[in-house]
Every structure is written in C-alpha cells, then in structure tokens.
C-alpha cells in the first residue's frame, strides 16, 4: 500500500497533503515514504505505458564464446564496439534496429 500511495503523489498536479488526506495517512508519514522511495528502499509500481520498456544493460567480463559450426564469418557480421561493450549482429540487421541499439548504448544511466 505504501508504494501505491507514494506513486499517487507522482501524478501530475498531485500534492502530498491531498494524497495523504485521500488515503487517511499523515502528510509527514507520506513524505517519509517518498524519501524511502528516492533512496531505493521502497519499490514503486511501474506506471502503465504504451512505450517499449527496456531492461538496464549490465556489462560483465566477456565469457568465452562456445565453438559453433553455424557462426558466421566476421565479414558477414556487424560489430559495434563502444568502450568495453562489444556487440556482434547479423549482417542483415536493419538500419533502424542498429540506430536503436547505438542510441540505447549512448544513453545516460538512470
């Protein structure tokens, strides 16, 4: 319930006092819950959206690639290298998809 109440305070035009009154909690308690949410100690429900949702990219030490007979030769692949991130994509990957990937890799972390 705390997370739902805090999420309601994030709606456009909402105020802590009005939301607290609606749920029958003290405004100072609701402010404390909001502080917990900002610190990552209270997980808020995700807002429904029609936009695609992406998971965060976690970069790890690369694992050795298993041997494979169907692996395409290097000249038939597209390689994207940004810092320590290395992606190998099929040669027929669309330009739109390539742009999406490059844009996502260049985005600032949340």
Short mmCIF file of C-alpha atoms in Angstrom, two decimals:
data_model
loop_
_atom_site.label_atom_id
_atom_site.label_comp_id
_atom_site.label_asym_id
_atom_site.label_seq_id
_atom_site.Cartn_x
_atom_site.Cartn_y
_atom_site.Cartn_z
CA UNK A 1 0.00 0.00 0.00
CA UNK A 2 2.84 2.44 0.81
CA UNK A 3 4.21 2.20 -2.72
CA UNK A 4 0.80 2.83 -4.26
CA UNK A 5 0.24 5.90 -2.09
CA UNK A 6 3.70 7.27 -2.94
CA UNK A 7 3.11 6.58 -6.65
CA UNK A 8 -0.09 8.65 -6.47
CA UNK A 9 1.95 11.66 -5.28
CA UNK A 10 3.95 11.49 -8.52
CA UNK A 11 0.90 12.06 -10.72
CA UNK A 12 0.73 15.49 -12.40
CA UNK A 13 -0.94 18.03 -10.13
CA UNK A 14 -0.93 15.76 -7.05
CA UNK A 15 0.14 17.15 -3.70
CA UNK A 16 1.39 15.25 -0.67
CA UNK A 17 -1.37 16.77 1.50
CA UNK A 18 -4.17 15.83 -0.89
CA UNK A 19 -2.92 12.27 -1.38
CA UNK A 20 -2.35 11.81 2.36
CA UNK A 21 -5.89 13.01 3.03
CA UNK A 22 -7.31 10.65 0.38
CA UNK A 23 -5.63 7.61 1.99
CA UNK A 24 -6.04 8.72 5.61
CA UNK A 25 -2.33 9.00 6.43
CA UNK A 26 -0.36 11.87 7.91
CA UNK A 27 1.44 14.06 5.34
CA UNK A 28 4.73 13.73 7.25
CA UNK A 29 4.44 9.91 7.09
CA UNK A 30 3.81 10.08 3.35
CA UNK A 31 6.85 12.36 2.97
CA UNK A 32 8.95 9.77 4.83
CA UNK A 33 7.72 7.05 2.44
CA UNK A 34 8.63 9.28 -0.52
CA UNK A 35 12.13 9.69 0.94
CA UNK A 36 12.45 5.88 1.19
CA UNK A 37 11.40 5.59 -2.46
CA UNK A 38 14.01 8.15 -3.53
CA UNK A 39 16.67 6.17 -1.64
CA UNK A 40 15.58 2.96 -3.39
CA UNK A 41 14.29 1.40 -0.17
CA UNK A 42 10.67 1.37 -1.33
CA UNK A 43 9.90 -0.05 -4.76
CA UNK A 44 7.17 1.81 -6.60
CA UNK A 45 4.76 0.12 -9.03
CA UNK A 46 5.62 0.73 -12.65
CA UNK A 47 3.47 3.19 -14.50
CA UNK A 48 1.48 1.73 -17.38
CA UNK A 49 2.88 2.88 -20.70
CA UNK A 50 2.38 2.29 -24.40
CA UNK A 51 6.09 2.88 -24.96
CA UNK A 52 8.56 -0.01 -25.14
CA UNK A 53 10.24 -0.76 -21.84
CA UNK A 54 13.91 -1.70 -21.79
CA UNK A 55 15.82 -3.55 -19.10
CA UNK A 56 19.05 -1.99 -17.91
CA UNK A 57 22.19 -3.16 -19.67
CA UNK A 58 24.66 -4.90 -17.37
CA UNK A 59 28.18 -5.21 -18.71
CA UNK A 60 30.28 -8.11 -17.41
CA UNK A 61 33.58 -9.67 -18.28
CA UNK A 62 33.07 -11.39 -21.61
CA UNK A 63 32.61 -15.14 -21.42
CA UNK A 64 34.49 -17.17 -23.98
CA UNK A 65 32.30 -17.97 -26.95
CA UNK A 66 31.48 -21.65 -27.30
CA UNK A 67 32.66 -23.24 -30.52
CA UNK A 68 29.93 -23.28 -33.10
CA UNK A 69 29.69 -24.58 -36.62
CA UNK A 70 26.96 -22.14 -37.62
CA UNK A 71 28.83 -18.98 -36.56
CA UNK A 72 29.04 -16.52 -39.42
CA UNK A 73 32.40 -15.38 -40.68
CA UNK A 74 33.47 -11.98 -39.35
CA UNK A 75 32.88 -10.28 -42.70
CA UNK A 76 29.18 -11.25 -42.54
CA UNK A 77 28.64 -9.61 -39.16
CA UNK A 78 28.18 -6.09 -37.93
CA UNK A 79 30.32 -5.23 -34.93
CA UNK A 80 29.55 -2.35 -32.60
CA UNK A 81 32.25 -1.53 -30.05
CA UNK A 82 31.71 1.25 -27.53
CA UNK A 83 34.28 1.27 -24.75
CA UNK A 84 34.32 -2.25 -23.33
CA UNK A 85 30.93 -3.12 -24.84
CA UNK A 86 31.14 -5.26 -27.95
CA UNK A 87 28.13 -6.42 -29.94
CA UNK A 88 28.11 -8.71 -32.93
CA UNK A 89 24.96 -8.62 -35.03
CA UNK A 90 23.79 -10.35 -38.16
CA UNK A 91 24.72 -8.58 -41.37
CA UNK A 92 21.04 -8.23 -42.27
CA UNK A 93 20.18 -6.27 -39.09
CA UNK A 94 18.08 -3.30 -40.15
CA UNK A 95 19.44 0.23 -40.01
CA UNK A 96 16.55 1.23 -37.72
CA UNK A 97 17.47 -1.51 -35.23
CA UNK A 98 21.15 -0.53 -35.38
CA UNK A 99 20.23 3.08 -34.62
CA UNK A 100 18.07 1.97 -31.66
CA UNK A 101 20.93 -0.09 -30.24
CA UNK A 102 23.51 2.66 -30.64
CA UNK A 103 21.11 5.22 -29.11
CA UNK A 104 20.45 2.88 -26.14
CA UNK A 105 24.16 2.30 -25.56
CA UNK A 106 24.81 6.05 -25.61
CA UNK A 107 22.00 6.86 -23.16
CA UNK A 108 22.99 8.08 -19.71
CA UNK A 109 22.33 5.55 -16.92
CA UNK A 110 19.25 6.13 -14.76
#
